[in-house]
mmCIF file of C-alpha atoms in Angstrom:
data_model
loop_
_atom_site.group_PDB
_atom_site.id
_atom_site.type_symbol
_atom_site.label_atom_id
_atom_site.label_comp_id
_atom_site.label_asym_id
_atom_site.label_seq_id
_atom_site.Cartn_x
_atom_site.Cartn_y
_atom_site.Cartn_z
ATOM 1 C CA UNK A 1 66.412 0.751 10.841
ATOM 2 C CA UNK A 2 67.875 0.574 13.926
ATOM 3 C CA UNK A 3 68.838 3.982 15.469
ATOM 4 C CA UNK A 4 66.922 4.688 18.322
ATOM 5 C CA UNK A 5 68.589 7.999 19.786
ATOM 6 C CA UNK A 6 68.166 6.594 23.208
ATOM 7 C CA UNK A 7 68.580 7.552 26.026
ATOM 8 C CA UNK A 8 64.733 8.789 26.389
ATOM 9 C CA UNK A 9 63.429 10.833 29.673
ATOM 10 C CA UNK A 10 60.087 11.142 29.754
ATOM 11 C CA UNK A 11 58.005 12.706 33.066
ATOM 12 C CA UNK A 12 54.405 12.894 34.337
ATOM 13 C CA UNK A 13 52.416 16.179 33.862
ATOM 14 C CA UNK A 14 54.080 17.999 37.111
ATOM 15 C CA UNK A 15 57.427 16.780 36.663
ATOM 16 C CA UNK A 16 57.080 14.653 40.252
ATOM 17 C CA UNK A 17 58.305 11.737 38.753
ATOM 18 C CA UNK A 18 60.488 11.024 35.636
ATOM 19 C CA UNK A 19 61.944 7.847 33.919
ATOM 20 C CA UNK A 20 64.613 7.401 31.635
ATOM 21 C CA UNK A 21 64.214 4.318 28.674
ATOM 22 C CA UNK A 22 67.797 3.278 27.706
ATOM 23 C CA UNK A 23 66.388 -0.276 25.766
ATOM 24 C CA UNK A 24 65.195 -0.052 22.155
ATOM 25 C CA UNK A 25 61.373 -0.697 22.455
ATOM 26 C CA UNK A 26 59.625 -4.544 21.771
ATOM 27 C CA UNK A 27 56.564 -2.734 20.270
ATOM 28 C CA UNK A 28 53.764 -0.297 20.270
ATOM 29 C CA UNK A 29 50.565 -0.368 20.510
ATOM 30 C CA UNK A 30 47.410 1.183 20.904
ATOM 31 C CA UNK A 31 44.832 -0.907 23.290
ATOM 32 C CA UNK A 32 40.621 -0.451 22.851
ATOM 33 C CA UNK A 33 39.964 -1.944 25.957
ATOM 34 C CA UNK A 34 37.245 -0.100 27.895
ATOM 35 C CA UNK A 35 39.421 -0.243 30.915
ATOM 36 C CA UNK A 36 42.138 1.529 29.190
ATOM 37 C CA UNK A 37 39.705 3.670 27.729
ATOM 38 C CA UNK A 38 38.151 4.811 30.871
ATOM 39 C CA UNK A 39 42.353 4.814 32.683
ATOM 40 C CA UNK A 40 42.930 7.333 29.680
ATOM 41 C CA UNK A 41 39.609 9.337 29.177
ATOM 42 C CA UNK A 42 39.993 8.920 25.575
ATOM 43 C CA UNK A 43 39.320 5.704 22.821
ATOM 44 C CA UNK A 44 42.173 4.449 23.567
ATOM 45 C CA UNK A 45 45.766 3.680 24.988
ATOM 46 C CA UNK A 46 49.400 4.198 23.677
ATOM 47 C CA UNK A 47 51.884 2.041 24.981
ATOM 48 C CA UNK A 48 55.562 1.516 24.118
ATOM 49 C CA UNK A 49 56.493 -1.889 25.341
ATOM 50 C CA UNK A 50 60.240 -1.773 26.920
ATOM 51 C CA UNK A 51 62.561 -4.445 28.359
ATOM 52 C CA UNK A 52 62.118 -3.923 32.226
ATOM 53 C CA UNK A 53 66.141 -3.672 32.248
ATOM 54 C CA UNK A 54 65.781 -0.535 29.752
ATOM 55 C CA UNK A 55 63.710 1.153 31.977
ATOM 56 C CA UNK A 56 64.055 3.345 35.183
ATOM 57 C CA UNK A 57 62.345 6.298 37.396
ATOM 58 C CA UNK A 58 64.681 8.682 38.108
ATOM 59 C CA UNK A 59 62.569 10.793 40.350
ATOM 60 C CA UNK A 60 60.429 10.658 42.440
ATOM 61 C CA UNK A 61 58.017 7.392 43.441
ATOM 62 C CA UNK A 62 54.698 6.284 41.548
ATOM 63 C CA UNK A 63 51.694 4.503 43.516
ATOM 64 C CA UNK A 64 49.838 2.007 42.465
ATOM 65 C CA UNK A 65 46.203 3.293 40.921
ATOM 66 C CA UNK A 66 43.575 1.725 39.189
ATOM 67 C CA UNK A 67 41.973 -1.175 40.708
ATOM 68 C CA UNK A 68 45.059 -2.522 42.395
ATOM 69 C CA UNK A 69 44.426 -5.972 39.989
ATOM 70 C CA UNK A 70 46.824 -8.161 38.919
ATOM 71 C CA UNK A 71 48.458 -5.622 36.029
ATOM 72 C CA UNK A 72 49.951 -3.063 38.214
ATOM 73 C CA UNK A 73 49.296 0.995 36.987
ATOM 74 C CA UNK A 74 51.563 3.296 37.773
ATOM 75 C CA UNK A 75 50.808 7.265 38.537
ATOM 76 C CA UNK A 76 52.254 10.680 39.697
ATOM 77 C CA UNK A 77 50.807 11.038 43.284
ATOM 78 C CA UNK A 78 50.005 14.502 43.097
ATOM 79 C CA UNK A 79 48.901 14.979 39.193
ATOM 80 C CA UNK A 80 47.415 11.500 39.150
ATOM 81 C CA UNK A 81 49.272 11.212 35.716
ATOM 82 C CA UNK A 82 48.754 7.320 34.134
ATOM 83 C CA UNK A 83 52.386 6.671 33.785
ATOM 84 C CA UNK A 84 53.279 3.168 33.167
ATOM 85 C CA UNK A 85 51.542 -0.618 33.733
ATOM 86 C CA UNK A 86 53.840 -3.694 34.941
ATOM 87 C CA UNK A 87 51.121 -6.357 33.325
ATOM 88 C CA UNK A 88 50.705 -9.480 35.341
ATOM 89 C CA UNK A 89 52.936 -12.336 34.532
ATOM 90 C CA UNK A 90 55.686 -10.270 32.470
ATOM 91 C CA UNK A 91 57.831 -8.976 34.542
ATOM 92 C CA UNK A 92 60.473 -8.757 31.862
ATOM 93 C CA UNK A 93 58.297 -5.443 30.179
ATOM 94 C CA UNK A 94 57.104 -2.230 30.934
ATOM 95 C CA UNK A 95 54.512 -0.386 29.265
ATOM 96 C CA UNK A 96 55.044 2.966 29.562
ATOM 97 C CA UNK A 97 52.499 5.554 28.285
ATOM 98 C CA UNK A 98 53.933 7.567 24.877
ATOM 99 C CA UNK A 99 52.490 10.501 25.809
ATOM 100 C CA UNK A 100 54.950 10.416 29.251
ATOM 101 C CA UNK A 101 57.908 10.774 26.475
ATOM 102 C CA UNK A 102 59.506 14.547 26.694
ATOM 103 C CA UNK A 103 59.428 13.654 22.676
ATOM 104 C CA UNK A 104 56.421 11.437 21.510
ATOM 105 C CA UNK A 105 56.245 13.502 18.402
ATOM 106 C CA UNK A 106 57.778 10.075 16.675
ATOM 107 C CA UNK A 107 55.275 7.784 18.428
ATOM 108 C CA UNK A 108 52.865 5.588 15.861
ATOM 109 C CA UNK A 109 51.180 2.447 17.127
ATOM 110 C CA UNK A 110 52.153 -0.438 15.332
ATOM 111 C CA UNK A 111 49.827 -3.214 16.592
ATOM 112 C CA UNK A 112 45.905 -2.029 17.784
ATOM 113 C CA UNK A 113 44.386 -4.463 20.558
ATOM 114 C CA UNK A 114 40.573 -5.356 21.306
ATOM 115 C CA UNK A 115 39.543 -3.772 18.545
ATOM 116 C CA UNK A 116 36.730 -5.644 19.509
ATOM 117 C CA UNK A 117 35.593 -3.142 22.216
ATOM 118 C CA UNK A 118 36.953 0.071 19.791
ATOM 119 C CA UNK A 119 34.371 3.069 19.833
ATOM 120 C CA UNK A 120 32.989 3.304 15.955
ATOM 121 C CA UNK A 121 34.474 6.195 15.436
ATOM 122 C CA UNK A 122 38.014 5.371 16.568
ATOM 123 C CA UNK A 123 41.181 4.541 14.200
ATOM 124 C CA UNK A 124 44.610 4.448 14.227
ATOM 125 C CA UNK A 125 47.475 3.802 12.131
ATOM 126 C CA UNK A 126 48.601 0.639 12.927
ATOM 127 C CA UNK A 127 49.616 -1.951 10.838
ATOM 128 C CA UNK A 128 48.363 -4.872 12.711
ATOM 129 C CA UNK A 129 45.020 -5.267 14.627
ATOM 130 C CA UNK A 130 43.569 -8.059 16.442
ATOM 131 C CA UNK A 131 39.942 -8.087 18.006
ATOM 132 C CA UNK A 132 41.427 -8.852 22.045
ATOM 133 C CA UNK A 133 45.217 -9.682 21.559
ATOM 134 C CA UNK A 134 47.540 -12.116 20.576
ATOM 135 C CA UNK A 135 48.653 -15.043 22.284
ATOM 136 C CA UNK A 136 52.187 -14.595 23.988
ATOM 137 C CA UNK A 137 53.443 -16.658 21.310
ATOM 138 C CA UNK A 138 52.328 -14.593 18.952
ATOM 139 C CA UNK A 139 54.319 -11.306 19.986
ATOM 140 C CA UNK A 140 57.565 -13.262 18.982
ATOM 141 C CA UNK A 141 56.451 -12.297 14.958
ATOM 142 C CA UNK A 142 55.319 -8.690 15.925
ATOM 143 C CA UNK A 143 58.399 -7.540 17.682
ATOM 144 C CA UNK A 144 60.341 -9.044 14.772
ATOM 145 C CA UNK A 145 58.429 -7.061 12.194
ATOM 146 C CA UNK A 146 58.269 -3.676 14.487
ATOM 147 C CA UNK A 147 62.573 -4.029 14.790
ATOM 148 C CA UNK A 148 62.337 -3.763 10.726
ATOM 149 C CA UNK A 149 59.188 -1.496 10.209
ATOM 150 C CA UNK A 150 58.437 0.222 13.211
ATOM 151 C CA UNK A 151 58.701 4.054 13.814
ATOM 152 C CA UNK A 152 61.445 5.906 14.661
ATOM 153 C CA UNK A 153 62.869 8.967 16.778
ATOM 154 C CA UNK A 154 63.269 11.895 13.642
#
């Protein structure tokens, strides 16, 4: 399984800023974590990990929201849109939000993270889950498994 039907564009809620993904994603992945659950308003994130080289905005300019910590969150400055995250330390990946895809129809999280911190009632499909995350070293084994298994554009 390899055909990605890339080039993706993807935009926030206004159409003030829009991205293009030209890399085949690393992963995806739903994340528990109360801060991404309060970033979202919802259980939970959805992320598509992407080589920082695969990715570009191709209008307009995000800000920096959230709590200006060490993983930077990017958002539309007028619709306040959560866009994309540039997590501390890995500059060689984006995480851009699925829902920010003109076509996330596709989208199903393959890994879950901090399950630990889930809300009871909240589940996903994923076929791995771990109760924070996994090491870095453990990622190596996931994006292996996600270029075989993972979903795919229809």
């Amino acid at each position: 399984m390899s055909d990605w039907k890339l080039p993706w564009e993807g935009g926030c809620l206004c159409g003030g800023i829009r991205f293009r993904i030209t890399a085949p994603p690393l992963l995806t992945a739903a994340c528990h974590c109360t801060g991404c659950q309060k970033l979202s308003a919802s259980a939970y994130s959805l992320t598509i990990i992407v080589p920082s080289d695969g990715f570009a905005v191709t209008r307009g300019e995000p800000v920096i929201g959230g709590l200006h910590g060490p993983h930077r969150q990017l958002y539309c400055p007028h619709c306040k849109n959560w866009m994309f995250t540039h997590p501390h330390g890995l500059d060689f990946v984006v995480n851009v939000r699925a829902t920010m895809l003109d076509d996330h129809h596709w989208y199903a999280p393959f890994v879950e993270v901090f399950t630990s911190e889930k809300l009871p009632w909240a589940s996903t499909c994923a076929v791995y889950s771990f109760a924070t995350q996994p090491d870095l070293d453990g990622y190596g084994p996931l994006i292996e498994a996600f270029a075989r298994e993972g979903a795919r554009p229809l």
